[in-house]
Short mmCIF file of N, CA and C in Angstrom, two decimals:
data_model
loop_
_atom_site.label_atom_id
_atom_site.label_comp_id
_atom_site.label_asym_id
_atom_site.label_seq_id
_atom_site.Cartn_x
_atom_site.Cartn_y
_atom_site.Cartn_z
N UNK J 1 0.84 -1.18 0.00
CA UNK J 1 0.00 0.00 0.00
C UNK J 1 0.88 1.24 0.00
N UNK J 2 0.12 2.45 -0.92
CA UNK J 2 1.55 3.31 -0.80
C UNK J 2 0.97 4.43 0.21
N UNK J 3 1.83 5.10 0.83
CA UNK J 3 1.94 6.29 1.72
C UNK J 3 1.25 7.51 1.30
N UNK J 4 -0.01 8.13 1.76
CA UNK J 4 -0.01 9.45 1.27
C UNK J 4 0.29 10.26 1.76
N UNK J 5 -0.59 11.54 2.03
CA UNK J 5 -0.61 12.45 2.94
C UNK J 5 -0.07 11.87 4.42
N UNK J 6 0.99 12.15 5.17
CA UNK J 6 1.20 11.87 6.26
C UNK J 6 1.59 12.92 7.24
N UNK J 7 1.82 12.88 8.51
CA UNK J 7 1.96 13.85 9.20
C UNK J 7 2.90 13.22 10.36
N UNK J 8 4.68 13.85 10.42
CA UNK J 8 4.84 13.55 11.32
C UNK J 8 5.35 14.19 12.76
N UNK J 9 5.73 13.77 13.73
CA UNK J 9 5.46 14.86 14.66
C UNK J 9 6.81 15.24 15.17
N UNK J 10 7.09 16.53 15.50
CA UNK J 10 8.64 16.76 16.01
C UNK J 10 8.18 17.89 17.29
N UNK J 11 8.57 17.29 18.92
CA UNK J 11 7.86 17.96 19.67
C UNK J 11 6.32 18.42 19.96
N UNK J 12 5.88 17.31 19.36
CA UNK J 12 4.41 18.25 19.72
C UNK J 12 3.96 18.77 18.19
N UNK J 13 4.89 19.15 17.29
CA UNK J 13 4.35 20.12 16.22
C UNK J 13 4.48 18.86 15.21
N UNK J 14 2.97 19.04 14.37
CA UNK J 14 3.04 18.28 13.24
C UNK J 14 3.21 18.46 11.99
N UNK J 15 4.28 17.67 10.96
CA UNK J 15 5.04 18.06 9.98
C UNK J 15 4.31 17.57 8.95
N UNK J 16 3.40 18.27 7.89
CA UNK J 16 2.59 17.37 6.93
C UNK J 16 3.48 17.02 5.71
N UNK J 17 3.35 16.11 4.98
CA UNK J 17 3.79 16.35 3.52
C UNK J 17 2.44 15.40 3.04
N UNK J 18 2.16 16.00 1.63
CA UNK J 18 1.37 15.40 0.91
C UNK J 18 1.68 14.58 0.09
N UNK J 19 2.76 13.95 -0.53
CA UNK J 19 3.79 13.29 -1.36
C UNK J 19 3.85 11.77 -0.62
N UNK J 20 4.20 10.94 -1.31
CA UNK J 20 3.74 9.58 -0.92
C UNK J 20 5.63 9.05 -1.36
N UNK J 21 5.47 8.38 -0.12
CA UNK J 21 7.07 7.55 -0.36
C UNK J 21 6.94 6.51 -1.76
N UNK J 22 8.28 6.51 -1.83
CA UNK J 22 8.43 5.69 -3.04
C UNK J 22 7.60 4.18 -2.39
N UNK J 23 7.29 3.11 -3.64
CA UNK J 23 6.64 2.10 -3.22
C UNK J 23 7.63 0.87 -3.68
N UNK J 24 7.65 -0.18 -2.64
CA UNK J 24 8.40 -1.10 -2.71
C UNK J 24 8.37 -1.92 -4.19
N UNK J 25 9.85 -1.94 -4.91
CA UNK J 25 9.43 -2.35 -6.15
C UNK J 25 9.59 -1.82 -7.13
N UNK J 26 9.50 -0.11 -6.71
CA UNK J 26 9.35 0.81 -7.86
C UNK J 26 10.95 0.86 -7.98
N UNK J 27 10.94 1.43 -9.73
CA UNK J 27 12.67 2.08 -9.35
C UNK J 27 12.71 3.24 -9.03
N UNK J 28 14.35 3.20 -7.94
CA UNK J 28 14.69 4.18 -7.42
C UNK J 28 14.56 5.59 -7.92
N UNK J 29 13.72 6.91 -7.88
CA UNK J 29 13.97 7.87 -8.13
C UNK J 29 15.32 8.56 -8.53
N UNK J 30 15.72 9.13 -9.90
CA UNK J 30 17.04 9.58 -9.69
C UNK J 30 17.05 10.45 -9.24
N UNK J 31 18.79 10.63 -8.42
CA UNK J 31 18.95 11.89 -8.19
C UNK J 31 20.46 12.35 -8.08
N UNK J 32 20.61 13.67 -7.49
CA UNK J 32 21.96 14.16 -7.67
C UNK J 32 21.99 15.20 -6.75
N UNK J 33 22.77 14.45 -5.88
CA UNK J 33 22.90 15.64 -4.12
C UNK J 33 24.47 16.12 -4.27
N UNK J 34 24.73 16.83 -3.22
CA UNK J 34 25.71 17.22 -3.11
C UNK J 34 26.58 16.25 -1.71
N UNK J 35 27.42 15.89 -2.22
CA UNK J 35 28.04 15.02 -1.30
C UNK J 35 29.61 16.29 -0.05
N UNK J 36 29.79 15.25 0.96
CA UNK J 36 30.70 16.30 1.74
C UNK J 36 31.59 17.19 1.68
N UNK J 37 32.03 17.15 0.24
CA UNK J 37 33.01 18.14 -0.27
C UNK J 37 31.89 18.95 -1.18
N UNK J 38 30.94 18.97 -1.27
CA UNK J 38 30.35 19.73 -2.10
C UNK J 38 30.17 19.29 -3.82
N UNK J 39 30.64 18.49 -3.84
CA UNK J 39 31.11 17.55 -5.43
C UNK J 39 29.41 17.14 -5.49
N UNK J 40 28.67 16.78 -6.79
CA UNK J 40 28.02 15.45 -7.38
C UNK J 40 28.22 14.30 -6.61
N UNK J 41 27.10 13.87 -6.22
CA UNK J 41 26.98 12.64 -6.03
C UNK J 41 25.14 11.75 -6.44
N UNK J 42 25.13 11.48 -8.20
CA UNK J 42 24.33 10.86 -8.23
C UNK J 42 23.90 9.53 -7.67
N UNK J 43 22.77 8.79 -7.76
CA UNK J 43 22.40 7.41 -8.00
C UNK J 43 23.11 6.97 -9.04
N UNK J 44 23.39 7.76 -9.90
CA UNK J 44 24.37 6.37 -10.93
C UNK J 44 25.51 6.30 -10.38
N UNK J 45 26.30 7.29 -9.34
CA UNK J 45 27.81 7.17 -9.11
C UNK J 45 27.38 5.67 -7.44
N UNK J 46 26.05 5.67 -7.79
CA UNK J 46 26.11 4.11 -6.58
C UNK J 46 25.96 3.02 -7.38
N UNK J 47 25.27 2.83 -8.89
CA UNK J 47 25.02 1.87 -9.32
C UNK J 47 25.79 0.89 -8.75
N UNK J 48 25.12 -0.23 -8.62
CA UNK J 48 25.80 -1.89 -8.18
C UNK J 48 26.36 -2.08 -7.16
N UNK J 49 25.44 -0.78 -5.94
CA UNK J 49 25.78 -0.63 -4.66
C UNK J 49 24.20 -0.89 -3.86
N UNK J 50 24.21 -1.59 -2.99
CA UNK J 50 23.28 -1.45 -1.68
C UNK J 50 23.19 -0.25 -1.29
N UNK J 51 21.77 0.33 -0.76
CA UNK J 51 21.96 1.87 -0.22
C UNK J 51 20.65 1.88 0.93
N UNK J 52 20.84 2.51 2.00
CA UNK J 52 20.16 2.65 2.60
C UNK J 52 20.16 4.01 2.69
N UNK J 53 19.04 4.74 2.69
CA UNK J 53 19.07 6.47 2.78
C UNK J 53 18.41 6.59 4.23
N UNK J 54 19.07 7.28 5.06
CA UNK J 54 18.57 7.99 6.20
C UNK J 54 18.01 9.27 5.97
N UNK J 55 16.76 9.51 6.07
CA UNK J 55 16.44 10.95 5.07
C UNK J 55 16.37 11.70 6.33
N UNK J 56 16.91 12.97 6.88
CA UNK J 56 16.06 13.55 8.17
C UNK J 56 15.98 15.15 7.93
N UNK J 57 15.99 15.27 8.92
CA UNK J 57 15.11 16.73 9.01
C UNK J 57 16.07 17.74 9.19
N UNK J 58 17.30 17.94 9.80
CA UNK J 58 18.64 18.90 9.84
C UNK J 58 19.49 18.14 11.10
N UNK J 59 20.41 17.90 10.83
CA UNK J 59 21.77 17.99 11.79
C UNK J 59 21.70 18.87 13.48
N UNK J 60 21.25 20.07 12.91
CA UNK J 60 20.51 20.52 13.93
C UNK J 60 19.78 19.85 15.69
N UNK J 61 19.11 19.06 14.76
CA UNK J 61 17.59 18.69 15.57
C UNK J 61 18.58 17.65 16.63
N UNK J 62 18.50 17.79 17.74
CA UNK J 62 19.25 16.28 18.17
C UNK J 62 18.65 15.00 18.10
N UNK J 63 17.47 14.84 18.04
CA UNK J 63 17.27 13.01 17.72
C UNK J 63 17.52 13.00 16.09
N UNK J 64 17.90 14.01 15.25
CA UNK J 64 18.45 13.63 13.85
C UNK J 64 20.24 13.19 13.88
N UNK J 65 20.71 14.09 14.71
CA UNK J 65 22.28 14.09 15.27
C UNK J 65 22.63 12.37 15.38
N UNK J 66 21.57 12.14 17.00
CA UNK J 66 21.56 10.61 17.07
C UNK J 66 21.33 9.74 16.13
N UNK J 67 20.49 9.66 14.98
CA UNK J 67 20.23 8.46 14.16
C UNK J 67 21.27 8.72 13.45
N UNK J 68 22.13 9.67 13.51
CA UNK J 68 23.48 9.59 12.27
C UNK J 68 24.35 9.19 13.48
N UNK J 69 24.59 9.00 14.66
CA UNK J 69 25.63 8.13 15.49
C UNK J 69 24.77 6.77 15.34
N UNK J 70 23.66 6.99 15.43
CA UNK J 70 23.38 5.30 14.94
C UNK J 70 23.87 4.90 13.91
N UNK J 71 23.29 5.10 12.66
CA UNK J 71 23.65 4.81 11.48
C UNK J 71 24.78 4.63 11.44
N UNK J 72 25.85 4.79 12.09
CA UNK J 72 27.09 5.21 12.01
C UNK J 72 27.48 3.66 12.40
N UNK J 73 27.29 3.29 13.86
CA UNK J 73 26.96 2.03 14.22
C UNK J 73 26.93 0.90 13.63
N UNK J 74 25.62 1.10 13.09
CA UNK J 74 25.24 0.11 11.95
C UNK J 74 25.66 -0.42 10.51
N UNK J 75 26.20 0.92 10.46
CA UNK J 75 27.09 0.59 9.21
C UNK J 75 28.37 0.40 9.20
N UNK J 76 29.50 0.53 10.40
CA UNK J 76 30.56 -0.96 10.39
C UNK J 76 30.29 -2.02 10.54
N UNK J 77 29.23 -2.61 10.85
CA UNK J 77 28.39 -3.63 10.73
C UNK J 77 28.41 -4.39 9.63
N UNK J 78 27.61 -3.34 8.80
CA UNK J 78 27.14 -3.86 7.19
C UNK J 78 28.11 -3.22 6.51
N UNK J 79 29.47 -3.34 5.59
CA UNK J 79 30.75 -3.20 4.56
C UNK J 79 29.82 -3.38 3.57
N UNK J 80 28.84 -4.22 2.92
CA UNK J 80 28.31 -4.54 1.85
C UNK J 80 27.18 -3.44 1.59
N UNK J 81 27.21 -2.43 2.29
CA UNK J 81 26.02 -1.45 2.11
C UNK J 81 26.24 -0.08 2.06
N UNK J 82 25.99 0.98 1.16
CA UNK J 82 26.45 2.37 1.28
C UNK J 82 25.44 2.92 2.43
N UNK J 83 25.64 3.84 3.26
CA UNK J 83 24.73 4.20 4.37
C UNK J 83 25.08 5.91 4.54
N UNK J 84 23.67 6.16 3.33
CA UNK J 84 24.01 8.05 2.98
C UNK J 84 22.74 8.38 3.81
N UNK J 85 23.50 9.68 4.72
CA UNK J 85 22.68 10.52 5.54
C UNK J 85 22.10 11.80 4.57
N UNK J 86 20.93 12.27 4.22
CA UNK J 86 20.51 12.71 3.47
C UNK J 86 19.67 13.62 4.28
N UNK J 87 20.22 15.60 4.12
CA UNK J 87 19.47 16.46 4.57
C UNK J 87 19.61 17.44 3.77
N UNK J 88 18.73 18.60 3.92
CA UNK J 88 19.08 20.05 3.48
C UNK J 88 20.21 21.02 3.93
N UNK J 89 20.73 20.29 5.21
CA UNK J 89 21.62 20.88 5.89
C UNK J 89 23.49 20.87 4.71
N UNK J 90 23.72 22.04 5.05
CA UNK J 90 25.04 22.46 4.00
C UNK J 90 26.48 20.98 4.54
N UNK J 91 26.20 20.72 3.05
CA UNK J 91 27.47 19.54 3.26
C UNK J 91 28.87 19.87 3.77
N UNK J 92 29.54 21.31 4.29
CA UNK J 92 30.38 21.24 5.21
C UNK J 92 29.71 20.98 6.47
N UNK J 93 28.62 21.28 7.22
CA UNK J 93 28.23 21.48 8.24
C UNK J 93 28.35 20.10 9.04
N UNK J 94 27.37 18.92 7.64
CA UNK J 94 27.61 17.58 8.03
C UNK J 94 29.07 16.78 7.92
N UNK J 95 29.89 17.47 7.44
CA UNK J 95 31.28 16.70 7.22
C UNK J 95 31.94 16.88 8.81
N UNK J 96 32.22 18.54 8.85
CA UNK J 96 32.65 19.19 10.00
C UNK J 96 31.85 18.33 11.49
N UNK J 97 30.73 18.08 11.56
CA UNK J 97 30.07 17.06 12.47
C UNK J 97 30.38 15.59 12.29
N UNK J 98 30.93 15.37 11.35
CA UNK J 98 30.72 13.89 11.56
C UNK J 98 32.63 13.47 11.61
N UNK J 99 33.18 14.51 11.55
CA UNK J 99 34.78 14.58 12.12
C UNK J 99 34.71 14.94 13.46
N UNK J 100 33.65 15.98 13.87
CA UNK J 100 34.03 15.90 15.56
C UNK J 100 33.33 14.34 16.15
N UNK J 101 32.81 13.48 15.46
CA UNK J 101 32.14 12.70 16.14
C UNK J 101 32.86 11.29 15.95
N UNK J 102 33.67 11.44 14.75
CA UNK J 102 34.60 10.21 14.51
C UNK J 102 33.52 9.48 13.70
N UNK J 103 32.59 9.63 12.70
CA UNK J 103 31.70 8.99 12.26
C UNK J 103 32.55 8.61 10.89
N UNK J 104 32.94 7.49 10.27
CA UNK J 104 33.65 7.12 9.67
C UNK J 104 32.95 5.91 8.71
N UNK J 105 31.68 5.61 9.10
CA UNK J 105 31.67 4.58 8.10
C UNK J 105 30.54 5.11 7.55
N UNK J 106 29.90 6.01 7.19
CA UNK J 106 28.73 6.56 7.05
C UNK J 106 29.11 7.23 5.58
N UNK J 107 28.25 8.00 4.64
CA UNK J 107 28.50 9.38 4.02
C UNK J 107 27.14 10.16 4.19
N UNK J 108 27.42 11.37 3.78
CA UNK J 108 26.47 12.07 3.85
C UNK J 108 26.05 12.96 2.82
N UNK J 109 24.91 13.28 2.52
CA UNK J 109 24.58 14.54 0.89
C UNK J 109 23.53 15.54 1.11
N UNK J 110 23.73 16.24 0.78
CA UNK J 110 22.22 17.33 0.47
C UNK J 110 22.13 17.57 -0.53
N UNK J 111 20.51 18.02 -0.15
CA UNK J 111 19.45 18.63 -1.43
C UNK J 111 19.22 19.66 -1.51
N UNK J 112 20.33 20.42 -0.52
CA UNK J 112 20.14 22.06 -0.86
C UNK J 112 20.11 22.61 -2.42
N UNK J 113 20.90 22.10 -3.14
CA UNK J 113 20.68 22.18 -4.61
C UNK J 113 19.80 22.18 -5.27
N UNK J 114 19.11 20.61 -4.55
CA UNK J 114 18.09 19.79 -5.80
C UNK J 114 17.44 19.45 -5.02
N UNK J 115 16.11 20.31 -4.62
CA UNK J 115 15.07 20.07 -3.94
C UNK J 115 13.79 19.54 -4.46
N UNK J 116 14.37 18.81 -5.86
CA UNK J 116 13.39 17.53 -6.10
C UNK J 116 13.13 16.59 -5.43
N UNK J 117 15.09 16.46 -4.71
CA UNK J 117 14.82 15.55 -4.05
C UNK J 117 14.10 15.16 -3.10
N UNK J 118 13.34 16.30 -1.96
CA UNK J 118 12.16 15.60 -1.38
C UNK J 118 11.10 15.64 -1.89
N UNK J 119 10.20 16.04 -3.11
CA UNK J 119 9.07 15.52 -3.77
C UNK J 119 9.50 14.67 -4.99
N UNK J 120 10.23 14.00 -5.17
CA UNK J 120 10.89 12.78 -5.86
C UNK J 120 11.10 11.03 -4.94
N UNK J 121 11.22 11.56 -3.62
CA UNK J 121 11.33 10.65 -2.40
C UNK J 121 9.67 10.45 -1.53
N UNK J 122 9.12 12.00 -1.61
CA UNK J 122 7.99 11.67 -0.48
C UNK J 122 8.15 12.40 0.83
N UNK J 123 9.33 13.16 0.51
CA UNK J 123 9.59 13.96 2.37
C UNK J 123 9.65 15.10 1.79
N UNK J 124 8.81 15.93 1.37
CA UNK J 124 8.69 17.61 1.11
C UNK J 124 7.92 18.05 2.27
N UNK J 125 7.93 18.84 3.65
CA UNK J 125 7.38 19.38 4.48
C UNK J 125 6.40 20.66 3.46
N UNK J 126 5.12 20.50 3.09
CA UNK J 126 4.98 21.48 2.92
C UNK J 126 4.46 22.71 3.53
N UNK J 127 4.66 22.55 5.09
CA UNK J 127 3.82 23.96 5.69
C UNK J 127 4.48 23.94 6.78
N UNK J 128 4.68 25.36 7.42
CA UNK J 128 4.81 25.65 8.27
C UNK J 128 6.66 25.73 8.77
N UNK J 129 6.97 25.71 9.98
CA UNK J 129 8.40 26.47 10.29
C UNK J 129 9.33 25.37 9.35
N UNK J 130 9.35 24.05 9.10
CA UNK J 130 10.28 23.45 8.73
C UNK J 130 10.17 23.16 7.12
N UNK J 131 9.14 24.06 6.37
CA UNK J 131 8.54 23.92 5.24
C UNK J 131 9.94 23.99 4.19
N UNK J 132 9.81 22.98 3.23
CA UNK J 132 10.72 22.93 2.60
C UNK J 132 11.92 21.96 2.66
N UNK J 133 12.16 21.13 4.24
CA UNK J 133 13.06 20.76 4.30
C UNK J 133 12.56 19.16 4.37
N UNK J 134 12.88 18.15 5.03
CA UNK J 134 11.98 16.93 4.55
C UNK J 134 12.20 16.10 6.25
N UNK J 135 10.78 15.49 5.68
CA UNK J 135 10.41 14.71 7.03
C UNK J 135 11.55 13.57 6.76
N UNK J 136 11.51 12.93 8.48
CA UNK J 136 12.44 11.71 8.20
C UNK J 136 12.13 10.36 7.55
N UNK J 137 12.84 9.44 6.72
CA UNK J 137 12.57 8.44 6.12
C UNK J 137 13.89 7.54 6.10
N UNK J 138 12.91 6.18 5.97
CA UNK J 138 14.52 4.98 6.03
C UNK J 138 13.80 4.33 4.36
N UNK J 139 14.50 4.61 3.78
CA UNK J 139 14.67 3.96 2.16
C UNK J 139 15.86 3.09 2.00
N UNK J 140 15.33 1.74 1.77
CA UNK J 140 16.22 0.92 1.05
C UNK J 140 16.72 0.53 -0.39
N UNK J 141 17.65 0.80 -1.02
CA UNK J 141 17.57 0.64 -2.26
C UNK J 141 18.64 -0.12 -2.72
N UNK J 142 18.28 -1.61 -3.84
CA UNK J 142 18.83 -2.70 -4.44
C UNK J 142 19.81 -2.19 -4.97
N UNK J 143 21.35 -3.24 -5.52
CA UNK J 143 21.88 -3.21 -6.42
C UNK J 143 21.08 -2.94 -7.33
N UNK J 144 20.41 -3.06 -8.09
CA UNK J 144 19.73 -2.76 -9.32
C UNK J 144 18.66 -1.26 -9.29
N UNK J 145 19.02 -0.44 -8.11
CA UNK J 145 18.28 0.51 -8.10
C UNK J 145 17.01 0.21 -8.18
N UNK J 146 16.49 -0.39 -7.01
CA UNK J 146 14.84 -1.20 -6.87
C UNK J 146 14.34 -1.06 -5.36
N UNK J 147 13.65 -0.41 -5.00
CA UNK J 147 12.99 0.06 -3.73
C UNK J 147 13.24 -0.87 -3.05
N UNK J 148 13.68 -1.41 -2.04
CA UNK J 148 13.17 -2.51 -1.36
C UNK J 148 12.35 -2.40 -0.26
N UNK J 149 12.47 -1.31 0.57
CA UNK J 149 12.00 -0.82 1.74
C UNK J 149 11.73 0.62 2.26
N UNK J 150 10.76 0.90 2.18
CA UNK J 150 10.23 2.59 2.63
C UNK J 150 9.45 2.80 3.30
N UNK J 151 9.61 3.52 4.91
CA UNK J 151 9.22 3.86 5.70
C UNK J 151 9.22 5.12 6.60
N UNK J 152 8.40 5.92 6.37
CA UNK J 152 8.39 7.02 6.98
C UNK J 152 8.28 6.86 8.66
N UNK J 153 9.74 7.95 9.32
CA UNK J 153 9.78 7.83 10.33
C UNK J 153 8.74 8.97 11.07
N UNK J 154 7.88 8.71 12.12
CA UNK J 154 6.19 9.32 12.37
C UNK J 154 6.04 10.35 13.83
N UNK J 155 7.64 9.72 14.29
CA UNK J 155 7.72 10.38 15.41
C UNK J 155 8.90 10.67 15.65
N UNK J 156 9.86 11.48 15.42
CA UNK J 156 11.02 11.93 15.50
C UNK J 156 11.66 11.49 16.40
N UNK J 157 10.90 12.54 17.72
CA UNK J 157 11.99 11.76 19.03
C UNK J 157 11.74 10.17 19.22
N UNK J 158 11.17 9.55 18.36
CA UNK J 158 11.61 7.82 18.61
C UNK J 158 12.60 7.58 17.82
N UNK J 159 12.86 6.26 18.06
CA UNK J 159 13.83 5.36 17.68
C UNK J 159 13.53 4.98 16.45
N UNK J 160 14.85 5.09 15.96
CA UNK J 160 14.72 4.73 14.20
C UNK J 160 14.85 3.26 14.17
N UNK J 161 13.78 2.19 13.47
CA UNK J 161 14.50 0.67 13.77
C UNK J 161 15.41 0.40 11.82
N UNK J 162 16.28 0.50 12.08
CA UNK J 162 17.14 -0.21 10.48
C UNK J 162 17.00 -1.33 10.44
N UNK J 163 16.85 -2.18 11.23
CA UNK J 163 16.41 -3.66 11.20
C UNK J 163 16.07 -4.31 10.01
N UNK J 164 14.84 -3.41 9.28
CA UNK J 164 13.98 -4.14 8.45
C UNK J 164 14.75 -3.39 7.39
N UNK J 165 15.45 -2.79 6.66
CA UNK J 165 15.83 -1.89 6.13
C UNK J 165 16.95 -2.71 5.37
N UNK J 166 17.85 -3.33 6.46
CA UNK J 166 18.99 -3.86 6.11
C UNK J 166 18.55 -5.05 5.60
N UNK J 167 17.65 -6.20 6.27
CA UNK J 167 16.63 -6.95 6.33
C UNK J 167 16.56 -7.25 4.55
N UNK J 168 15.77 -6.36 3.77
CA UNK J 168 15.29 -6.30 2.68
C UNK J 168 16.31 -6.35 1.87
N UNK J 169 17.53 -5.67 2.33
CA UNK J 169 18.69 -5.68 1.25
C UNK J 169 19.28 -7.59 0.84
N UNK J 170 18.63 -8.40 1.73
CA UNK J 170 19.61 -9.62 1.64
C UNK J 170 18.83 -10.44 1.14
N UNK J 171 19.56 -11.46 0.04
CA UNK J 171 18.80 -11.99 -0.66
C UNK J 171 17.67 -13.41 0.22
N UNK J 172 16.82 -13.67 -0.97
CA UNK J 172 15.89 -14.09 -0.18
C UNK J 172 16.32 -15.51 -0.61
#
């Protein structure tokens, strides 16, 4: 079933987007963020890579801070998987953070550029203080650039589970 209109909550305040996550199956939306040096970094420069996208809301927010020390976690874990943190926030900001934090197995990109990318994904906030920037989401995506798993995260200050995420990436 696919996602529509959803609303999720950060403190108390609720974040709408009307845009529906990608659906398991579909192919991956292209795109082209800006990676930590500020360089290109499309979906084709992952082709014939595993990807899990952490989509969140800014660097800023601290339960977004935390799911990128998670992620971080999780991905010396998994070597067989690219694990890109994906915000609007300026790609020195996230480099410069993820050197004070020793976060090393992770990368990170924005869509400050290419703000297709959250109505191309399904996380366009469209109203109100955080309008423009994108709700959080865990997207899994195949070697073959093939959805495997999309789930909008509904409550910020909870816990992100990657479980099922990584889960989908392994063959059946």
């Amino acid at each position: 079933m696919r996602e529509l209109m959803s609303t999720v909550f950060y403190r108390g305040e609720p974040l709408n987007t009307s845009r529906e996550l990608p659906f398991v199956g579909d192919t991956a939306p292209f795109f082209t963020l800006a990676d930590k040096n500020i360089a290109d970094l499309s979906l084709d420069d992952l082709n014939g890579k595993n990807i899990i996208l952490n989509i969140f809301l800014s660097i800023h927010i601290p339960e977004c801070a935390q799911s990128i020390r998670d992620f971080n976690l999780i991905a010396a874990k998994n070597s067989n998987i690219i694990f890109l943190c994906v915000s609007a926030d300026l790609p020195l900001s996230m480099r410069e953070f993820c050197e004070r934090e020793g976060l090393d197995y992770i990368q990170t990109a924005s869509f400050f550029r290419n703000t297709n990318f959250t109505d191309d994904y399904g996380v366009s906030i469209d109203s109100g203080a955080f309008r423009g920037l994108s709700t959080p989401a865990i997207i899994s995506i195949n070697n073959n650039q093939e959805i495997c798993y999309s789930k909008r995260v509904t409550n910020i200050e909870a816990f992100y589970n990657y479980h099922d995420a990584i889960t989908s990436l392994k063959p059946r």
